[in-house]
PDB file of C-alpha atoms in Angstrom:
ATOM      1  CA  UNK A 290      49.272  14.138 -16.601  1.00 66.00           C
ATOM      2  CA  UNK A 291      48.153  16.700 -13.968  1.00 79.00           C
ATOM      3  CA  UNK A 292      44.843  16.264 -12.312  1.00 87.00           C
ATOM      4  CA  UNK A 293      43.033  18.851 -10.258  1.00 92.00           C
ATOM      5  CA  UNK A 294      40.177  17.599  -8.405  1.00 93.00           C
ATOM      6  CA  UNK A 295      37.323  19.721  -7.499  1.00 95.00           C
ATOM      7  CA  UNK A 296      34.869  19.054  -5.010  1.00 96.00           C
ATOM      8  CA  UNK A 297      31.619  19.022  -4.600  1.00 96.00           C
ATOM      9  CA  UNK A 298      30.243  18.552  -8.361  1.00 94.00           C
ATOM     10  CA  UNK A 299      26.792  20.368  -8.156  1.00 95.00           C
ATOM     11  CA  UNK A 300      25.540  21.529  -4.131  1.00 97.00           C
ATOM     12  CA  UNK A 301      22.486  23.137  -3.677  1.00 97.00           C
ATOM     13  CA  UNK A 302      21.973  25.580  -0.403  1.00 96.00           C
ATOM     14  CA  UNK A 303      19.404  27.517   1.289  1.00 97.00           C
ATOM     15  CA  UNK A 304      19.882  31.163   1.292  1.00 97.00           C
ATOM     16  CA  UNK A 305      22.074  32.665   3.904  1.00 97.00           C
ATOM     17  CA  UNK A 306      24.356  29.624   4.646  1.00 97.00           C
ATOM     18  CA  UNK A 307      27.640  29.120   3.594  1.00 97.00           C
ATOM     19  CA  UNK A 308      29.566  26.496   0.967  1.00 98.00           C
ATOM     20  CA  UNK A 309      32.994  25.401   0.863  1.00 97.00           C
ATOM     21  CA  UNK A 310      34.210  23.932  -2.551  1.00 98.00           C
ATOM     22  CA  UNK A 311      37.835  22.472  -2.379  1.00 97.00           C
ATOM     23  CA  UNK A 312      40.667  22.869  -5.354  1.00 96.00           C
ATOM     24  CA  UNK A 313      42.682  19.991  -4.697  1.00 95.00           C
ATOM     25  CA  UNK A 314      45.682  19.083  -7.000  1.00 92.00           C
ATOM     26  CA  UNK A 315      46.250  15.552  -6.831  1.00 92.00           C
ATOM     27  CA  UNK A 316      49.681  14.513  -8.643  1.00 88.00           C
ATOM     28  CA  UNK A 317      51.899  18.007  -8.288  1.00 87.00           C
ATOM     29  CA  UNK A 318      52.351  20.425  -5.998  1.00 88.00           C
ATOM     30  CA  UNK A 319      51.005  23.807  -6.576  1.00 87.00           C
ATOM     31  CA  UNK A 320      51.906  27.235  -5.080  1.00 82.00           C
ATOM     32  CA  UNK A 321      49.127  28.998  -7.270  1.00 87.00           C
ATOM     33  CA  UNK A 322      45.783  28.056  -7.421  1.00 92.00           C
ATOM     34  CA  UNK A 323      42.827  30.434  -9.320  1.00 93.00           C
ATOM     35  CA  UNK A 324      39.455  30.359  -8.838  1.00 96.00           C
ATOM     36  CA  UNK A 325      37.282  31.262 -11.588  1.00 95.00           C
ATOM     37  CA  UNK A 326      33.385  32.133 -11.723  1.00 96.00           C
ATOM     38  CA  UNK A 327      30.755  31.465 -15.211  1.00 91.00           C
ATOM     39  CA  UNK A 328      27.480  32.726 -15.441  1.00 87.00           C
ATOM     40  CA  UNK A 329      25.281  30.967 -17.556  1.00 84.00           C
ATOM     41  CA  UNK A 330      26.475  31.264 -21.461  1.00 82.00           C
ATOM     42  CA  UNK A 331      29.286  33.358 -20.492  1.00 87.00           C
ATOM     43  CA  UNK A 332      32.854  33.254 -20.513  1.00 88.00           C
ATOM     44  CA  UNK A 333      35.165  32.642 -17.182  1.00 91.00           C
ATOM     45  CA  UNK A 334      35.877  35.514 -15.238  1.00 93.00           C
ATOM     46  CA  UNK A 335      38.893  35.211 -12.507  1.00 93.00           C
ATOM     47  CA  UNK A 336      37.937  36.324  -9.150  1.00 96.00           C
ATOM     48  CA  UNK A 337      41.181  35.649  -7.298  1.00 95.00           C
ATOM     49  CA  UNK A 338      44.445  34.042  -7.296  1.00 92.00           C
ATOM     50  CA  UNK A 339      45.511  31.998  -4.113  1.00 89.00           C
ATOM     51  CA  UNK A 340      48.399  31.608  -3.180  1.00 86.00           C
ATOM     52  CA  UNK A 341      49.933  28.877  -0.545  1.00 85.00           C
ATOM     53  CA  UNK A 342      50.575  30.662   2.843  1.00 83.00           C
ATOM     54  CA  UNK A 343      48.937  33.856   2.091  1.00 85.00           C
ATOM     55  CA  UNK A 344      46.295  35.647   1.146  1.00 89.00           C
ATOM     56  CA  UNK A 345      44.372  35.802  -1.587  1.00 92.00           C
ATOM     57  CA  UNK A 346      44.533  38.627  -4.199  1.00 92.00           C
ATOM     58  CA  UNK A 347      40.842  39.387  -5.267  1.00 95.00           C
ATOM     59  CA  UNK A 348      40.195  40.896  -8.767  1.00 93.00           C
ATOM     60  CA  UNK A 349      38.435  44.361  -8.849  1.00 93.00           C
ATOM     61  CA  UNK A 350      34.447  43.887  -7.665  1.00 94.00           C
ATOM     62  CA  UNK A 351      34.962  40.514  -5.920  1.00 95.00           C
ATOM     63  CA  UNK A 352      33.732  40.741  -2.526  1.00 94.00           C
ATOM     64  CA  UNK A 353      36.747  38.985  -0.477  1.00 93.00           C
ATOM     65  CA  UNK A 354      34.300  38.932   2.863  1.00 95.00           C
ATOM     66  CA  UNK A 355      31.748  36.999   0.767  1.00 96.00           C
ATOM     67  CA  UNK A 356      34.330  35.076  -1.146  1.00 97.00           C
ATOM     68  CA  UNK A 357      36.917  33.398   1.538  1.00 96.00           C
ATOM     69  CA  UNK A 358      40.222  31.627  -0.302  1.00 95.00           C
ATOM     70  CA  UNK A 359      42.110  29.645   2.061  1.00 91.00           C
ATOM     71  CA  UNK A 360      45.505  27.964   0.567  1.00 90.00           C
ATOM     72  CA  UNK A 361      46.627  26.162   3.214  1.00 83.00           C
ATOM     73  CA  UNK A 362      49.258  23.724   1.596  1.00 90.00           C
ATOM     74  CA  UNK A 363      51.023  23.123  -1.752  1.00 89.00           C
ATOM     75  CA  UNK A 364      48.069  20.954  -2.821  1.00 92.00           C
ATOM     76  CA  UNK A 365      44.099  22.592  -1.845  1.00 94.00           C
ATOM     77  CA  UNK A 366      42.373  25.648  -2.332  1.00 94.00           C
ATOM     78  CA  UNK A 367      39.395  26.009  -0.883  1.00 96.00           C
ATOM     79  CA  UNK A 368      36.622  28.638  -1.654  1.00 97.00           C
ATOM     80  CA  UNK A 369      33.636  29.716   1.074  1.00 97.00           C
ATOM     81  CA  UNK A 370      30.938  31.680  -0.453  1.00 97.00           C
ATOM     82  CA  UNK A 371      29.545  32.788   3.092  1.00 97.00           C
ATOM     83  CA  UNK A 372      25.942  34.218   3.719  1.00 97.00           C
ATOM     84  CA  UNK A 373      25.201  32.798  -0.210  1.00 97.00           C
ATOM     85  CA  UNK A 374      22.063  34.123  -2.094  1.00 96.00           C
ATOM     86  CA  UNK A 375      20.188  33.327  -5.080  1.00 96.00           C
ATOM     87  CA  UNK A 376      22.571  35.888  -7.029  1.00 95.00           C
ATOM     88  CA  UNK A 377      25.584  33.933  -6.095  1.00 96.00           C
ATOM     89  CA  UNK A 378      24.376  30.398  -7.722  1.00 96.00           C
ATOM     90  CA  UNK A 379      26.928  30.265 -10.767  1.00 95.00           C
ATOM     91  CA  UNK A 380      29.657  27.470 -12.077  1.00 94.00           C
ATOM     92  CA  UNK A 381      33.018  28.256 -10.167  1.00 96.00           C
ATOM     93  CA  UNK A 382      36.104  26.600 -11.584  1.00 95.00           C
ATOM     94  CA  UNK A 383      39.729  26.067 -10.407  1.00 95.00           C
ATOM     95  CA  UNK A 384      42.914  25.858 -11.668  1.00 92.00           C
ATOM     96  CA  UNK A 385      46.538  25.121 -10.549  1.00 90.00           C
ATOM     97  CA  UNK A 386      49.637  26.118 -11.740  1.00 82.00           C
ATOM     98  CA  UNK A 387      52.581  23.656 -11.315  1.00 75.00           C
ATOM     99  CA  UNK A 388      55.545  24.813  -8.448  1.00 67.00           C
ATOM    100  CA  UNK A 389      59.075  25.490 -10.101  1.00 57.00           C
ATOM    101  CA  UNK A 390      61.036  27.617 -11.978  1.00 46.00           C
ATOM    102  CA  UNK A 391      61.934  27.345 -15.299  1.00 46.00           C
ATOM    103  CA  UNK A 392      60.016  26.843 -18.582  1.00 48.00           C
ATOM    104  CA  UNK A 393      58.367  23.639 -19.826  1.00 50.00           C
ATOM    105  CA  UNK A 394      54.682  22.850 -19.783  1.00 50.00           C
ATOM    106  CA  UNK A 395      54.046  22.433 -16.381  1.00 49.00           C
ATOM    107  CA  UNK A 396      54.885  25.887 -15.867  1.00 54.00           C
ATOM    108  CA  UNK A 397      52.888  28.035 -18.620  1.00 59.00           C
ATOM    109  CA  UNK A 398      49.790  25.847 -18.399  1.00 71.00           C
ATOM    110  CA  UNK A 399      47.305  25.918 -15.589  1.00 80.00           C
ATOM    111  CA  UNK A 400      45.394  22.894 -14.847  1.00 87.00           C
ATOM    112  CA  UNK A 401      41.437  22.985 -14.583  1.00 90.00           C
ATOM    113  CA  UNK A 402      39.397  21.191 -11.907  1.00 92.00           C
ATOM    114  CA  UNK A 403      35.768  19.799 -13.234  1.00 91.00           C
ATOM    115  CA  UNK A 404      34.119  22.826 -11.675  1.00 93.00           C
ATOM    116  CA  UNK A 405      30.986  22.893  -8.694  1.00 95.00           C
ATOM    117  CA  UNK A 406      27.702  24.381 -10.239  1.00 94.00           C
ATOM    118  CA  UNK A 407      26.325  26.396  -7.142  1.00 96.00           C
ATOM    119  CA  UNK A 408      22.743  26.839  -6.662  1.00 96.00           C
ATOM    120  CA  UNK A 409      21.385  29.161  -3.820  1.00 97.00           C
ATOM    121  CA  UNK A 410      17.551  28.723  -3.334  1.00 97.00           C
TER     122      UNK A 410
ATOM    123  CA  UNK B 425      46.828  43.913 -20.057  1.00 81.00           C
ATOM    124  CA  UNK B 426      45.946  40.719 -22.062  1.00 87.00           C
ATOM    125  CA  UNK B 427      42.679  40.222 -23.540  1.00 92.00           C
ATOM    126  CA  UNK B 428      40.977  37.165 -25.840  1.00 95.00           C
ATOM    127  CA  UNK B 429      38.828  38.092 -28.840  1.00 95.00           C
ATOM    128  CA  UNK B 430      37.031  34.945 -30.260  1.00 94.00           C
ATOM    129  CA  UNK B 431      34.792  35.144 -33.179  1.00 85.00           C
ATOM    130  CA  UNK B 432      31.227  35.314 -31.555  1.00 83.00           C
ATOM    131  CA  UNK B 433      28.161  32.833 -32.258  1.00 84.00           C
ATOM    132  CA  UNK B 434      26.819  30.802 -32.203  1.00 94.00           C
ATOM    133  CA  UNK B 435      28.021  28.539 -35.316  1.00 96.00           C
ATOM    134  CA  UNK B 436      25.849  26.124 -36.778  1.00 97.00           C
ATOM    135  CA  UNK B 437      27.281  23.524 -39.186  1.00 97.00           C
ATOM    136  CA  UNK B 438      26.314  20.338 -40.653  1.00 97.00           C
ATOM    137  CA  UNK B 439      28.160  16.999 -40.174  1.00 97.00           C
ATOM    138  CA  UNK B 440      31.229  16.555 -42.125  1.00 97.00           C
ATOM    139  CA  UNK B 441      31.484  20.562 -42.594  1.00 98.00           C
ATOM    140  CA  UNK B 442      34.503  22.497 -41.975  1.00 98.00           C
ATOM    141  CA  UNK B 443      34.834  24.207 -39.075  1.00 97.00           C
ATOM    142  CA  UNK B 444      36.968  27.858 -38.493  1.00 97.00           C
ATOM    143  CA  UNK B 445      36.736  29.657 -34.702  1.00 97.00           C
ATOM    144  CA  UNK B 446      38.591  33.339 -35.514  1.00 97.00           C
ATOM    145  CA  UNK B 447      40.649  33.640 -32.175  1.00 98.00           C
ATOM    146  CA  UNK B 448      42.985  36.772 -31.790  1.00 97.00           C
ATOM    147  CA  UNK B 449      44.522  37.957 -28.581  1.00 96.00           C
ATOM    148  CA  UNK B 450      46.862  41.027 -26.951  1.00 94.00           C
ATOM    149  CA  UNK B 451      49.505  40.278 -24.559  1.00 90.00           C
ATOM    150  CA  UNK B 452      52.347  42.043 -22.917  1.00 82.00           C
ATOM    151  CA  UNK B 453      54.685  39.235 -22.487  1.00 77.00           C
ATOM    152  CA  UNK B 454      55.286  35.626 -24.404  1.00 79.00           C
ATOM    153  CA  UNK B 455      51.896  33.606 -24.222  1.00 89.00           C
ATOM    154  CA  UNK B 456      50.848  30.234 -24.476  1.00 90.00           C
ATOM    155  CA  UNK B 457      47.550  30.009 -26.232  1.00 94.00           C
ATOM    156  CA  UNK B 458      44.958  27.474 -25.680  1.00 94.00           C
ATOM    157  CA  UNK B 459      41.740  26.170 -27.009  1.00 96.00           C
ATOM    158  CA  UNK B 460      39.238  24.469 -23.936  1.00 95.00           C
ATOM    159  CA  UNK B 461      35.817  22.838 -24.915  1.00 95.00           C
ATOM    160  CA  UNK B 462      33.337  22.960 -22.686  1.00 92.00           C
ATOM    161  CA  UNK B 463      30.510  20.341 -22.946  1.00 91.00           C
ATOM    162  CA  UNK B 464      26.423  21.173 -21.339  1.00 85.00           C
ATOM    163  CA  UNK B 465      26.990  20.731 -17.689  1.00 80.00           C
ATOM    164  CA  UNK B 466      30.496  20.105 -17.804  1.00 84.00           C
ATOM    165  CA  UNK B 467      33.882  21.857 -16.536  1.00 84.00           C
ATOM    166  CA  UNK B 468      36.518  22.580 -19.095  1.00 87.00           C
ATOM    167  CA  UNK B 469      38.533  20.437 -21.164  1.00 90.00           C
ATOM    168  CA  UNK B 470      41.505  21.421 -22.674  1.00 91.00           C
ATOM    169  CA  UNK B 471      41.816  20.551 -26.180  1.00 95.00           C
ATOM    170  CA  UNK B 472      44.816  21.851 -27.686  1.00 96.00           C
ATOM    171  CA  UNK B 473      47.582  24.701 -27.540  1.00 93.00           C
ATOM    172  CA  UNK B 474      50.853  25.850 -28.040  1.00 94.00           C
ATOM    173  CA  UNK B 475      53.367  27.821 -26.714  1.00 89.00           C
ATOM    174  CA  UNK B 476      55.548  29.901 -29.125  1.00 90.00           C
ATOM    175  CA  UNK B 477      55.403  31.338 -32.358  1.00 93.00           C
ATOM    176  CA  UNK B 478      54.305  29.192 -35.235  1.00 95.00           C
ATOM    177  CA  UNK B 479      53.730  26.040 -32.558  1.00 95.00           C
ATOM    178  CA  UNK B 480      50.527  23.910 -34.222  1.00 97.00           C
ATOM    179  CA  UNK B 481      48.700  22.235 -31.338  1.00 96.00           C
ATOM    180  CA  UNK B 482      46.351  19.363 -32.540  1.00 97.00           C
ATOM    181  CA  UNK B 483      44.268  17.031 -31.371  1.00 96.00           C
ATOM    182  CA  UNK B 484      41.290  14.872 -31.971  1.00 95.00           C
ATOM    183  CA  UNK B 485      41.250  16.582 -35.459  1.00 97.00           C
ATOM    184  CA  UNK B 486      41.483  19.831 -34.557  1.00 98.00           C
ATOM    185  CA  UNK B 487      44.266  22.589 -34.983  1.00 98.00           C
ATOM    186  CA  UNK B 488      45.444  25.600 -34.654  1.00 98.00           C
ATOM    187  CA  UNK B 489      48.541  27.752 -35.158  1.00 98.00           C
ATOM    188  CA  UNK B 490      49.987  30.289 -32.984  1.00 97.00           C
ATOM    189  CA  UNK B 491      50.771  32.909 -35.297  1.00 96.00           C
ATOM    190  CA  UNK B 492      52.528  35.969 -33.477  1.00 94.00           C
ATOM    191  CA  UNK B 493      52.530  38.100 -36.837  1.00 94.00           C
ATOM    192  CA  UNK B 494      48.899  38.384 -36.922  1.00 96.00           C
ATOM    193  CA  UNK B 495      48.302  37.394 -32.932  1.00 96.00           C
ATOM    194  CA  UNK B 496      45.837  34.837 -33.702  1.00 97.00           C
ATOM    195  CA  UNK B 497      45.312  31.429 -32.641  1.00 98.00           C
ATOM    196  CA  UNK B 498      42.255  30.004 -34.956  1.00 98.00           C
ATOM    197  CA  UNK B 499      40.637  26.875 -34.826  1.00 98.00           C
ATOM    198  CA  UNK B 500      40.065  24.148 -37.658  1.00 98.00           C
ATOM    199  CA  UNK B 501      38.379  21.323 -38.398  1.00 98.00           C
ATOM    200  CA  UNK B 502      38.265  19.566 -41.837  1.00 97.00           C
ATOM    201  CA  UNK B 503      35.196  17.551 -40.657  1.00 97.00           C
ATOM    202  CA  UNK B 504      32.843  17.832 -37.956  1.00 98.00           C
ATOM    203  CA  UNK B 505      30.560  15.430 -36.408  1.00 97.00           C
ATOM    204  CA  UNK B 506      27.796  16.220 -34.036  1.00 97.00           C
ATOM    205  CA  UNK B 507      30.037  15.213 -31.337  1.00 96.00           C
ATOM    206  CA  UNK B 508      31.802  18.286 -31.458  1.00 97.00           C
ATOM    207  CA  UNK B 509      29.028  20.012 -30.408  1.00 97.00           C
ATOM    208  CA  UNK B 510      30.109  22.187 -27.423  1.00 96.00           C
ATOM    209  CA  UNK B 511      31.583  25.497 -26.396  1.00 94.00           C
ATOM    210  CA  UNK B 512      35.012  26.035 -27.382  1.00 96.00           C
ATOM    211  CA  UNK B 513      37.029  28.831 -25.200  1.00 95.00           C
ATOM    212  CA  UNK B 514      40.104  30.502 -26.457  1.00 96.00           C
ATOM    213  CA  UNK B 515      42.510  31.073 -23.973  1.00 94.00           C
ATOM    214  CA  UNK B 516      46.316  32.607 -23.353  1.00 92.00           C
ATOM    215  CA  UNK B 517      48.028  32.368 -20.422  1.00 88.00           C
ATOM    216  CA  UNK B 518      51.569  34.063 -19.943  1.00 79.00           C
ATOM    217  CA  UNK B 519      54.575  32.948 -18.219  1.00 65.00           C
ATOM    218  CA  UNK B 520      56.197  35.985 -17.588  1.00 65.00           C
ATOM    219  CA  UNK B 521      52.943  37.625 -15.931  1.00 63.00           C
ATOM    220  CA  UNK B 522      50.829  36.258 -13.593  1.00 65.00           C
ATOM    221  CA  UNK B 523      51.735  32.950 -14.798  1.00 62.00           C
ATOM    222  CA  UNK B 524      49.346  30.468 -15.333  1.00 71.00           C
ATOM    223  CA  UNK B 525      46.334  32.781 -15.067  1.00 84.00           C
ATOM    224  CA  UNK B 526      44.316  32.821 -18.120  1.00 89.00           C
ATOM    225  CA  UNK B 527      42.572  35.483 -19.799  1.00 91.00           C
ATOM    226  CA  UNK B 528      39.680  33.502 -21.624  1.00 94.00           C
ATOM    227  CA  UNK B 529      37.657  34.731 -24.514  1.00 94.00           C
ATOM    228  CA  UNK B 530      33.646  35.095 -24.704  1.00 92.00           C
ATOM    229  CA  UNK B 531      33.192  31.429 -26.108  1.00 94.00           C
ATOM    230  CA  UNK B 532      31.701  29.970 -29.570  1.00 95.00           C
ATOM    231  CA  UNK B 533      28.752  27.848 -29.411  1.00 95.00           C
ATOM    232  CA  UNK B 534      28.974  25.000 -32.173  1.00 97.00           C
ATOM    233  CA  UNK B 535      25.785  23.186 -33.108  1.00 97.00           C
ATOM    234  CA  UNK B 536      26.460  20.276 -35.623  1.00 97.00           C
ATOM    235  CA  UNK B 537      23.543  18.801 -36.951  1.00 97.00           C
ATOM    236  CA  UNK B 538      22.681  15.615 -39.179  1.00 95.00           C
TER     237      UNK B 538
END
């Protein structure tokens, strides 16, 4: 099956510094990545799609200076929450949709990493 | 644009109970619909779904049917164990438009007790 590996886990920070979490797909190539953001007890909200070898298309009220997608090849994604603060500690997810053409599983279903719970202190 | 309505919590049961999650969506194009669980502390899990009209997805005793009369995906379970415990995420994602992003809904709590 397709695995997406997401990386780190749980990282804590000081306020003002920056954290990169990486979207990796590990058995299939992926030209779209998404990265998704939970509060706590709330549902996923997308806050941009990433795609490989250009830039990322933010949804409406995500900050893309604060929120820096970088999709450098067919398989990572990597997110930098820059200048983080206590407001930004959340659970961000990713997911991966499959490369190719055509219809089949591997292209209607995106594939989740574990997620990286974020806490800014 | 798509959206996810999902019957709101949170659900309490007792083992062995049956279990229903009301799950009904919009969409402008052909959707595959999905169920995720979510255990405390976890990422998500997908549990089951389908992708056309009258598809069942099933597994680990749960199911659901993608009905595209009444564009509803609801979730069953003849018997639940305190296992099951979790958040459980409905979820479509549509090929045609921005494919494979999903459009989740709200999220159920389930409590199983004893």
């Amino acid at each position: 099956g397709a695995v997406v590996s997401q990386h780190p886990s749980r990282v804590i920070c000081k306020s003002g510094t920056s954290v990169k979490i990486e979207c990796r797909s590990l058995d299939f190539q992926a030209t779209t990545m998404f990265w998704y953001r939970q509060f706590p007890k709330q549902s996923l909200m997308l806050m941009a799609t990433s795609n490989e070898g250009s830039k990322a298309t933010y949804e409406q009220g995500v900050e893309k200076d604060k929120f820096l997608i970088n999709h450098a090849s067919l398989t990572l994604s990597t997110l930098t929450v820059t200048s983080a603060h206590p407001e930004d500690s959340s659970f961000y997810i990713c997911s991966a949709r499959a490369t190719g053409t055509g219809t089949g599983d591997m292209n209607t279903e995106a594939f989740f990493g574990q997620g990286t719970r974020l806490t800014v202190v | 644009g798509n959206s996810v309505t999902q019957m709101e919590g949170p659900v309490t049961l007792s083992e062995e109970a049956f279990l229903t999650i009301n799950c009904t969506y919009t969409a402008t194009g052909y959707p595959s619909l999905f169920w995720y669980v979510q255990y405390p502390g976890e990422g998500l899990q997908l549990l089951l779904k389908a992708t056309k009209a009258d598809d069942k997805g099933s597994n680990k005793g749960f199911e659901a049917t993608y009905r595209k009369e009444t564009t509803s995906f609801h979730l069953e379970k003849g018997s639940v164990q305190v296992s099951d415990s979790a958040v459980y995420f409905c979820a479509l994602s549509d090929l045609y438009f921005n494919a494979g992003k999903s459009t989740f809904g709200d999220g159920t709590t389930l409590t199983v007790k004893p």
